Short mmCIF file of C-alpha atoms in Angstrom, two decimals:
data_model
loop_
_atom_site.label_atom_id
_atom_site.label_comp_id
_atom_site.label_asym_id
_atom_site.label_seq_id
_atom_site.Cartn_x
_atom_site.Cartn_y
_atom_site.Cartn_z
CA LEU L 1 36.08 59.30 -48.86
CA ALA L 2 32.88 60.08 -46.99
CA ASN L 3 30.81 59.82 -50.21
CA ALA L 4 32.46 56.64 -51.47
CA LYS L 5 30.08 53.75 -51.90
CA VAL L 6 32.64 51.23 -50.68
CA GLU L 7 32.60 51.11 -46.89
CA LEU L 8 35.48 49.66 -44.91
CA PRO L 9 35.48 48.67 -41.25
CA PRO L 10 37.58 51.11 -39.18
CA ILE L 11 40.24 48.41 -38.74
CA PHE L 12 41.20 49.10 -42.39
CA ALA L 13 42.60 52.61 -42.52
CA ASP L 14 45.58 54.76 -43.41
CA HIS L 15 48.79 53.77 -41.56
CA MET L 16 47.72 50.14 -41.03
CA VAL L 17 49.99 47.11 -41.31
CA LEU L 18 49.14 43.97 -43.29
CA GLN L 19 50.77 40.59 -42.67
CA GLN L 20 53.58 39.88 -45.12
CA GLN L 21 53.65 36.98 -47.58
CA THR L 22 50.06 35.88 -46.99
CA ASP L 23 46.66 36.16 -48.59
CA ALA L 24 45.53 39.03 -46.36
CA ALA L 25 41.82 39.28 -45.63
CA LEU L 26 39.96 42.44 -46.62
CA TRP L 27 36.23 43.05 -46.29
CA GLY L 28 33.58 45.72 -46.26
CA LYS L 29 30.28 46.85 -47.77
CA ALA L 30 29.13 48.19 -51.12
CA GLU L 31 25.90 48.46 -53.05
CA PRO L 32 24.40 44.94 -53.30
CA GLY L 33 25.55 43.19 -56.47
CA LYS L 34 28.20 45.81 -57.20
CA LYS L 35 31.67 44.72 -58.28
CA VAL L 36 34.53 46.00 -56.12
CA THR L 37 38.01 46.05 -57.68
CA ILE L 38 41.00 46.14 -55.37
CA THR L 39 44.37 47.37 -56.63
CA THR L 40 47.63 47.79 -54.72
CA THR L 41 50.84 49.64 -55.44
CA TRP L 42 52.91 46.54 -54.65
CA SER L 43 51.34 44.38 -57.38
CA LYS L 44 49.97 44.66 -60.91
CA THR L 45 47.39 41.99 -60.09
CA LYS L 46 43.88 43.26 -59.46
CA VAL L 47 41.36 41.46 -57.26
CA ALA L 48 37.65 41.75 -58.05
CA VAL L 49 34.80 40.72 -55.79
CA THR L 50 31.03 41.21 -55.90
CA ALA L 51 28.99 42.48 -52.96
CA GLY L 52 26.28 40.09 -51.81
CA GLU L 53 22.59 40.76 -51.32
CA ASP L 54 23.39 42.21 -47.90
CA GLY L 55 26.05 44.44 -49.42
CA LYS L 56 28.90 42.60 -47.77
CA TRP L 57 32.02 41.56 -49.68
CA PHE L 58 35.15 39.67 -48.70
CA ALA L 59 38.44 39.30 -50.53
CA ARG L 60 42.00 38.12 -50.05
CA VAL L 61 44.96 39.98 -51.46
CA ALA L 62 48.43 38.48 -51.80
CA THR L 63 51.03 40.48 -49.86
CA PRO L 64 54.76 40.71 -50.63
CA VAL L 65 57.74 40.56 -48.31
CA ALA L 66 57.87 43.22 -45.62
CA GLY L 67 58.13 46.79 -46.83
CA GLY L 68 56.23 49.89 -47.79
CA PRO L 69 54.66 52.33 -47.57
CA TYR L 70 52.05 51.29 -50.14
CA GLU L 71 48.52 52.25 -51.16
CA ILE L 72 45.39 50.14 -51.62
CA THR L 73 42.49 51.36 -53.77
CA PHE L 74 38.93 50.02 -53.65
CA ASN L 75 36.85 50.92 -56.69
CA ASP L 76 33.16 50.26 -57.32
CA GLY L 77 32.87 53.25 -59.64
CA ASP L 78 33.99 55.59 -56.88
CA LYS L 79 37.50 55.17 -55.56
CA LEU L 80 38.56 54.85 -51.94
CA THR L 81 42.31 54.77 -51.30
CA LEU L 82 44.18 53.78 -48.14
CA LYS L 83 47.60 55.40 -47.87
CA ASN L 84 50.81 54.80 -45.96
CA VAL L 85 50.14 51.06 -45.60
CA LEU L 86 53.04 48.92 -44.39
CA ILE L 87 53.61 45.20 -44.94
CA GLY L 88 55.17 43.32 -42.03
CA GLU L 89 54.31 41.32 -38.94
CA VAL L 90 50.87 41.76 -37.35
CA TRP L 91 49.93 40.66 -33.84
CA ILE L 92 46.54 40.80 -32.10
CA CYS L 93 47.04 41.98 -28.51
CA SER L 94 44.20 41.39 -26.07
CA GLY L 95 43.28 41.02 -22.42
CA GLN L 96 42.42 43.18 -19.45
CA SER L 97 43.99 46.27 -17.86
CA ASN L 98 47.66 45.29 -18.00
CA MET L 99 47.30 44.95 -21.78
CA GLU L 100 45.01 47.96 -22.07
CA MET L 101 47.39 50.20 -20.06
CA GLN L 102 48.86 52.65 -22.54
CA MET L 103 52.34 54.14 -22.60
CA LYS L 104 50.81 57.28 -21.08
CA GLY L 105 49.95 55.19 -18.01
CA PHE L 106 46.93 55.34 -15.74
CA SER L 107 46.31 58.14 -13.25
CA GLY L 108 49.02 57.85 -10.59
CA GLN L 109 50.35 54.70 -12.26
CA PRO L 110 53.19 55.37 -14.73
CA VAL L 111 55.04 53.17 -17.22
CA VAL L 112 58.79 53.07 -16.65
CA GLY L 113 60.72 54.50 -19.59
CA ALA L 114 57.64 55.87 -21.33
CA ALA L 115 58.57 59.57 -21.26
CA ASP L 116 61.78 59.08 -23.23
CA LEU L 117 60.22 56.69 -25.75
CA ILE L 118 57.27 59.02 -26.35
CA MET L 119 59.41 62.13 -26.75
CA THR L 120 61.93 60.53 -29.10
CA ALA L 121 59.47 58.56 -31.25
CA LYS L 122 60.24 58.91 -34.96
CA PRO L 123 57.76 58.15 -37.80
CA SER L 124 60.63 56.47 -39.66
CA THR L 125 60.45 53.59 -37.16
CA PRO L 126 57.94 51.25 -38.84
CA ILE L 127 55.90 50.28 -35.76
CA ARG L 128 52.18 50.99 -36.01
CA SER L 129 49.56 50.51 -33.30
CA CYS L 130 45.79 50.27 -33.48
CA ASN L 131 43.40 50.71 -30.55
CA LEU L 132 39.83 49.46 -30.60
CA LYS L 133 37.18 51.41 -28.74
CA ARG L 134 35.76 49.64 -25.67
CA VAL L 135 32.39 48.23 -26.74
CA LYS L 136 30.15 45.59 -25.18
CA ALA L 137 27.28 44.09 -27.18
CA LEU L 138 24.59 41.44 -26.79
CA ASP L 139 24.89 40.46 -30.47
CA PRO L 140 27.98 40.10 -32.68
CA GLN L 141 28.91 43.41 -34.30
CA ASP L 142 30.39 43.87 -37.77
CA THR L 143 32.46 46.93 -36.90
CA CYS L 144 34.09 48.63 -33.95
CA GLU L 145 35.64 52.09 -33.86
CA ALA L 146 39.41 51.72 -34.29
CA THR L 147 42.33 54.10 -34.70
CA TRP L 148 45.69 53.37 -36.33
CA TYR L 149 48.67 55.39 -35.10
CA GLU L 150 52.02 56.05 -36.67
CA HIS L 151 55.23 55.83 -34.64
CA ASN L 152 55.28 59.46 -33.54
CA PRO L 153 54.96 60.93 -30.01
CA GLU L 154 51.15 60.86 -30.15
CA GLY L 155 51.11 57.30 -31.44
CA VAL L 156 53.49 55.93 -28.82
CA PHE L 157 51.60 57.91 -26.13
CA GLU L 158 48.40 56.04 -27.04
CA ALA L 159 49.90 52.56 -27.61
CA SER L 160 49.38 49.65 -25.24
CA ALA L 161 52.59 49.57 -23.20
CA THR L 162 52.91 45.78 -23.08
CA ALA L 163 52.17 45.53 -26.80
CA TYR L 164 54.50 48.41 -27.67
CA PHE L 165 57.50 46.89 -25.90
CA PHE L 166 56.65 43.57 -27.59
CA ALA L 167 56.56 45.26 -31.00
CA ARG L 168 59.71 47.24 -30.35
CA LYS L 169 61.68 44.11 -29.49
CA LEU L 170 60.39 42.36 -32.62
CA TYR L 171 61.39 45.36 -34.73
CA ASP L 172 64.82 45.65 -33.10
CA VAL L 173 65.54 42.03 -34.00
CA LEU L 174 63.74 41.60 -37.33
CA GLN L 175 64.18 45.13 -38.74
CA ILE L 176 60.83 44.99 -40.53
CA PRO L 177 57.48 46.74 -39.91
CA VAL L 178 55.37 45.55 -36.97
CA GLY L 179 51.67 46.21 -36.40
CA ILE L 180 49.91 45.70 -33.05
CA ILE L 181 46.12 45.67 -32.72
CA ASN L 182 45.03 46.34 -29.14
CA VAL L 183 41.69 44.70 -28.28
CA SER L 184 41.43 44.96 -24.49
CA TRP L 185 39.34 46.21 -21.58
CA GLY L 186 40.40 46.35 -17.94
CA GLY L 187 38.79 44.27 -15.21
CA THR L 188 37.30 41.67 -17.54
CA PRO L 189 37.18 37.85 -17.36
CA ILE L 190 38.18 35.54 -20.19
CA GLU L 191 34.61 34.39 -20.81
CA ALA L 192 33.61 37.95 -21.83
CA TRP L 193 35.98 37.54 -24.79
CA MET L 194 34.61 34.16 -25.94
CA ASN L 195 32.13 33.37 -28.70
CA PRO L 196 28.63 33.01 -27.21
CA GLU L 197 27.95 29.92 -29.31
CA LEU L 198 31.05 28.23 -27.91
CA LEU L 199 30.06 29.17 -24.36
CA LYS L 200 26.55 27.77 -24.82
CA LYS L 201 27.99 24.54 -26.20
CA GLU L 202 30.75 23.89 -23.68
CA PHE L 203 30.11 25.99 -20.55
CA SER L 204 26.34 26.42 -20.27
CA GLY L 205 26.15 24.53 -16.98
CA GLU L 206 28.64 26.74 -15.15
CA LEU L 207 28.39 30.25 -16.61
CA LYS L 208 25.40 32.59 -16.50
CA LEU L 209 24.43 32.99 -20.15
CA GLY L 210 20.78 34.08 -19.92
CA HIS L 211 21.51 37.56 -21.25
CA LEU L 212 22.64 36.08 -24.58
CA ASP L 213 19.13 34.77 -25.25
CA SER L 214 17.01 37.35 -23.40
CA LYS L 215 19.06 40.27 -24.80
CA VAL L 216 18.73 41.93 -21.38
CA TRP L 217 21.88 43.22 -19.75
CA PRO L 218 22.76 41.81 -16.33
CA GLU L 219 22.50 44.49 -13.65
CA LYS L 220 25.95 43.78 -12.19
CA ASN L 221 29.13 44.34 -14.23
CA PRO L 222 27.53 44.12 -17.70
CA LYS L 223 30.92 44.45 -19.44
CA ASN L 224 32.00 41.23 -17.69
CA ALA L 225 29.06 39.19 -18.94
CA PRO L 226 30.10 36.15 -20.99
CA GLY L 227 30.40 36.82 -24.71
CA VAL L 228 29.76 40.56 -24.73
CA LEU L 229 33.31 41.75 -25.49
CA TYR L 230 33.69 39.09 -28.13
CA ASN L 231 30.49 40.49 -29.66
CA GLY L 232 31.46 44.13 -29.40
CA MET L 233 35.19 44.04 -30.09
CA LEU L 234 36.99 40.80 -30.91
CA HIS L 235 34.45 39.59 -33.47
CA THR L 236 34.95 42.78 -35.48
CA VAL L 237 38.64 41.95 -36.03
CA VAL L 238 38.04 38.38 -37.28
CA PRO L 239 39.74 37.36 -39.57
CA TYR L 240 42.24 40.27 -39.92
CA THR L 241 45.31 38.36 -41.06
CA ALA L 242 47.92 38.22 -38.31
CA LYS L 243 50.94 36.19 -37.26
CA GLY L 244 49.57 35.43 -33.80
CA PHE L 245 48.15 36.61 -30.51
CA ILE L 246 49.54 37.96 -27.26
CA TRP L 247 47.25 37.82 -24.23
CA TYR L 248 47.51 39.42 -20.76
CA GLN L 249 44.51 38.43 -18.65
CA GLY L 250 43.60 36.32 -15.64
CA CYS L 251 43.18 38.53 -12.58
CA ASN L 252 39.39 38.46 -12.86
CA ASN L 253 39.35 34.65 -13.09
CA ARG L 254 41.93 33.92 -10.38
CA LYS L 255 39.48 32.56 -7.81
CA LYS L 256 38.20 30.05 -10.38
CA PHE L 257 41.62 28.77 -11.41
CA GLU L 258 40.51 25.19 -12.11
CA GLN L 259 37.84 26.45 -14.49
CA TYR L 260 40.43 28.65 -16.19
CA LYS L 261 42.42 25.56 -17.15
CA ARG L 262 39.47 24.67 -19.40
CA LEU L 263 38.49 28.18 -20.48
CA GLN L 264 41.87 29.30 -21.81
CA PRO L 265 42.50 26.28 -24.09
CA ALA L 266 38.93 26.61 -25.42
CA PHE L 267 39.52 30.33 -26.01
CA VAL L 268 42.70 29.67 -27.99
CA GLN L 269 41.05 26.98 -30.11
CA MET L 270 38.22 29.44 -30.80
CA LEU L 271 40.72 32.06 -32.01
CA ARG L 272 42.49 29.62 -34.32
CA ASP L 273 39.21 28.27 -35.69
CA GLU L 274 37.80 31.71 -36.41
CA TRP L 275 41.01 32.98 -37.99
CA GLY L 276 41.22 29.75 -39.99
CA ASN L 277 44.82 29.15 -38.97
CA GLN L 278 45.75 26.41 -36.50
CA ASP L 279 49.41 27.49 -36.52
CA MET L 280 48.94 30.94 -35.02
CA GLY L 281 51.16 31.43 -31.98
CA PHE L 282 49.49 32.25 -28.67
CA TYR L 283 51.72 33.81 -26.04
CA PHE L 284 50.25 34.85 -22.73
CA THR L 285 51.41 36.60 -19.59
CA GLN L 286 51.17 34.91 -16.23
CA ILE L 287 49.44 37.21 -13.74
CA ALA L 288 51.90 39.10 -11.56
CA PRO L 289 52.04 38.92 -7.75
CA TYR L 290 49.92 41.56 -5.99
CA LYS L 291 48.53 41.88 -2.48
CA TYR L 292 44.81 41.85 -3.48
CA GLU L 293 42.58 41.61 -0.37
CA ASP L 294 45.24 39.73 1.62
CA PRO L 295 48.81 39.11 0.44
CA ASN L 296 48.93 35.71 2.18
CA LEU L 297 45.86 34.23 0.52
CA PRO L 298 46.77 31.64 -2.13
CA HIS L 299 44.53 32.57 -5.07
CA SER L 300 47.15 34.30 -7.24
CA GLY L 301 49.61 31.47 -6.75
CA TYR L 302 46.98 28.89 -7.62
CA MET L 303 46.08 30.90 -10.73
CA MET L 304 49.71 31.21 -11.83
CA TRP L 305 50.09 27.45 -11.60
CA ALA L 306 46.81 26.90 -13.46
CA GLN L 307 48.04 29.17 -16.25
CA ALA L 308 51.34 27.27 -16.42
CA GLN L 309 49.44 23.99 -16.72
CA THR L 310 47.59 25.22 -19.82
CA LEU L 311 50.89 25.26 -21.72
CA ALA L 312 50.65 21.49 -22.10
CA MET L 313 47.06 21.84 -23.35
CA ILE L 314 47.66 24.49 -26.02
CA PRO L 315 49.93 23.67 -28.98
CA HIS L 316 52.24 26.46 -30.19
CA SER L 317 51.87 28.46 -26.99
CA GLY L 318 54.21 30.15 -24.55
CA MET L 319 54.02 31.90 -21.19
CA ALA L 320 55.81 35.04 -20.06
CA THR L 321 56.37 34.77 -16.32
CA THR L 322 56.08 37.95 -14.25
CA HIS L 323 56.89 36.54 -10.82
CA ASP L 324 59.71 39.07 -10.57
CA ALA L 325 57.83 41.95 -12.18
CA GLY L 326 54.85 42.60 -9.89
CA GLU L 327 54.25 45.34 -7.34
CA PHE L 328 52.94 44.68 -3.83
CA ALA L 329 50.59 47.68 -3.75
CA CYS L 330 49.76 48.23 -7.44
CA ILE L 331 47.97 45.78 -9.72
CA HIS L 332 49.38 47.64 -12.74
CA PRO L 333 53.17 47.22 -12.49
CA ALA L 334 55.14 50.09 -13.99
CA ASP L 335 57.62 47.68 -15.59
CA LYS L 336 55.93 46.77 -18.84
CA LYS L 337 59.19 46.33 -20.75
CA THR L 338 60.02 43.06 -18.97
CA VAL L 339 56.63 41.65 -19.93
CA GLY L 340 56.73 42.88 -23.52
CA ASP L 341 60.28 41.64 -24.00
CA ARG L 342 59.49 38.16 -22.67
CA LEU L 343 56.46 37.87 -24.93
CA ALA L 344 58.66 38.92 -27.84
CA TYR L 345 61.31 36.34 -26.90
CA LEU L 346 58.63 33.66 -27.15
CA ALA L 347 57.54 34.84 -30.60
CA LEU L 348 61.12 35.20 -31.83
CA TYR L 349 62.00 31.72 -30.52
CA ASN L 350 58.94 29.93 -31.88
CA ASP L 351 57.99 31.87 -35.02
CA TYR L 352 61.12 33.55 -36.31
CA GLY L 353 63.88 31.01 -35.71
CA TYR L 354 65.76 32.84 -32.95
CA ASP L 355 66.31 29.78 -30.76
CA ILE L 356 69.54 31.19 -29.36
CA PHE L 357 68.69 30.71 -25.69
CA GLU L 358 65.99 29.18 -23.52
CA VAL L 359 63.12 31.69 -23.43
CA ASN L 360 60.57 29.44 -21.72
CA PRO L 361 60.13 29.58 -17.95
CA PRO L 362 61.26 26.56 -15.93
CA ILE L 363 58.14 24.48 -15.19
CA TYR L 364 57.71 21.98 -12.36
CA LYS L 365 57.82 18.41 -13.68
CA SER L 366 58.00 15.97 -10.72
CA PHE L 367 59.43 15.41 -7.26
CA GLU L 368 60.69 12.57 -5.09
CA VAL L 369 61.74 12.35 -1.47
CA LYS L 370 65.27 11.29 -0.56
CA ASP L 371 66.88 11.52 2.89
CA GLY L 372 64.23 13.92 4.15
CA GLU L 373 64.55 16.29 1.19
CA ALA L 374 62.16 16.96 -1.66
CA LEU L 375 64.04 16.65 -4.95
CA VAL L 376 62.04 18.78 -7.39
CA THR L 377 62.70 18.30 -11.11
CA PHE L 378 61.96 21.03 -13.67
CA GLU L 379 61.63 21.29 -17.41
CA VAL L 380 64.42 23.77 -18.04
CA GLY L 381 67.03 24.46 -20.70
CA LYS L 382 70.50 22.95 -20.83
CA LYS L 383 72.02 25.63 -18.60
CA GLY L 384 69.65 24.72 -15.78
CA LEU L 385 68.47 26.69 -12.77
CA CYS L 386 70.14 29.52 -10.90
CA PRO L 387 71.39 30.97 -8.63
CA ILE L 388 73.62 28.15 -7.44
CA SER L 389 75.48 27.85 -4.12
CA THR L 390 72.90 29.82 -2.14
CA GLU L 391 69.78 29.11 -0.11
CA LEU L 392 66.54 30.09 -1.79
CA ASP L 393 63.35 31.26 -0.07
CA GLY L 394 59.72 31.13 -1.14
CA PHE L 395 59.23 27.37 -0.75
CA GLU L 396 56.95 25.40 1.56
CA LEU L 397 56.86 21.72 2.52
CA ALA L 398 54.06 19.67 4.07
CA GLY L 399 54.03 16.20 5.62
CA GLU L 400 51.17 13.76 6.10
CA ASP L 401 49.35 16.34 8.27
CA LYS L 402 49.09 18.65 5.21
CA VAL L 403 50.41 21.61 7.22
CA PHE L 404 52.85 23.70 5.17
CA TYR L 405 56.00 25.16 6.70
CA PRO L 406 58.52 27.59 5.17
CA ALA L 407 61.38 25.71 3.54
CA LYS L 408 64.76 26.42 1.97
CA ALA L 409 65.91 25.23 -1.45
CA ARG L 410 69.23 24.81 -3.22
CA VAL L 411 70.03 24.05 -6.84
CA ASP L 412 71.39 20.50 -7.11
CA LYS L 413 74.57 19.60 -9.02
CA ASN L 414 72.06 18.30 -11.57
CA ARG L 415 71.01 21.82 -12.55
CA ASN L 416 67.40 20.92 -13.36
CA ILE L 417 66.73 19.78 -9.77
CA LEU L 418 66.05 21.76 -6.61
CA ARG L 419 66.65 20.21 -3.18
CA VAL L 420 64.02 21.51 -0.74
CA ARG L 421 64.39 20.92 3.02
CA CYS L 422 62.53 21.96 6.18
CA PRO L 423 63.42 20.75 9.74
CA GLU L 424 59.72 20.66 10.71
CA VAL L 425 58.91 18.29 7.84
CA PRO L 426 61.23 15.26 7.91
CA ASN L 427 58.99 13.28 5.53
CA PRO L 428 57.60 15.67 2.92
CA VAL L 429 54.61 14.70 0.80
CA ALA L 430 54.00 18.04 -0.93
CA VAL L 431 55.98 21.09 -1.99
CA ARG L 432 54.88 24.56 -2.99
CA TYR L 433 56.54 27.66 -4.40
CA GLY L 434 54.94 31.09 -4.70
CA MET L 435 51.49 29.98 -3.57
CA LYS L 436 50.38 33.36 -2.24
CA ASN L 437 48.83 36.50 -3.68
CA TRP L 438 52.15 38.23 -3.03
CA SER L 439 55.39 36.31 -3.33
CA VAL L 440 58.93 37.07 -4.43
CA ALA L 441 60.78 35.23 -7.18
CA THR L 442 64.02 33.55 -6.07
CA VAL L 443 64.75 30.97 -8.80
CA TYR L 444 65.40 31.55 -12.53
CA ASN L 445 66.87 29.92 -15.57
CA CYS L 446 70.30 31.13 -16.65
CA PHE L 447 68.80 33.85 -18.86
CA GLY L 448 66.78 35.52 -16.12
CA ILE L 449 63.42 33.88 -16.82
CA PRO L 450 61.73 33.12 -13.45
CA VAL L 451 60.54 29.67 -12.45
CA SER L 452 56.76 29.48 -12.56
CA PRO L 453 55.09 29.19 -9.14
CA PHE L 454 53.78 25.64 -8.64
CA ARG L 455 52.17 23.24 -6.21
CA THR L 456 52.27 19.44 -6.01
CA ASP L 457 49.32 18.98 -3.63
#
């Protein structure tokens, strides 16, 4: 393989998964002007493409229904063959540390259930994971080091925990191969993952973009500079054919929550434009409660609500709430299964026809005041909110003086309404829920999906 003239980006390798029933994108390099013939063991049809003056070639190959393993051969006179290729469902998984965190955990920060899943992993389970190397770059790169893993103890050990639990739930339900491509780096803001040209066009007045023209790295946090992780990592995966994206990011943008309401929709539109598919699902994880510098400061709550508001701005999107899955003293919660499962529920509901129950979190819709109570209405499924017949904490009410006091809530007989009352606020004008760095979930839908924190002020 090392002497073959055809060169493939590392994202194309043995053990990879290609999206089923599509025209899957393949690309690479060869001698300029040389014809590259692509053959597969699932089809008698050959695809031929000619390398351009720069040596680059691009092709699309029709894929069958899920199955495998198969082989793909690239021939320009010398043959290069990829083996043990599966056809199934492919998802791009990106974000910061809670997506990057592997099943092996971080030092002193484990993943619940990982030991058993690692030890019992069998290659016969058709889940494959791919990790991209962490690379920052001032210019868009063509390739990034990447490693595909089979479903064996080593492979599960190295897999993103959030993405692995997502893939495992998809496989358990669909019973077909699943591939997850992990493109993440801890402690990074969303703008680091965005196309520099988009940032210059839409956010030049509010983000520091000088490094993109000067080609000089900023002295502070260079990996967080706008555009540089798009250049070094995400750009190298475009347009690897996939069903959709899962995204776990936001902690590094939480103090600029209003800006995030514009950044995230722009980011998603960028993904869909560059992949050439406006129907790709985008399912993201709401940041989890954590103490940060002060558990009573409101930034996390404000950010959670900002993230929830982007749902209305992004078609074919969904949000996995983690209000009940955070840890007070650890920003990397050990429970990654809850997050991965909820992301998978969203994909199964929206993309695979499993609309059995309401997988979306209840979202604040409106409120009115009646007899000294705030009647808060939610967008929630037919079964409504729960628990019923009990007082619920975590709420605050404010009157005209804009001073918030702790309040109690109850689920109304109309199950999509909460009645919120506080003796100190006889005439409420605003209501809040979970507007702190650390807060505890108390309200859910009837399938255990927490209400998103919200504010009306």
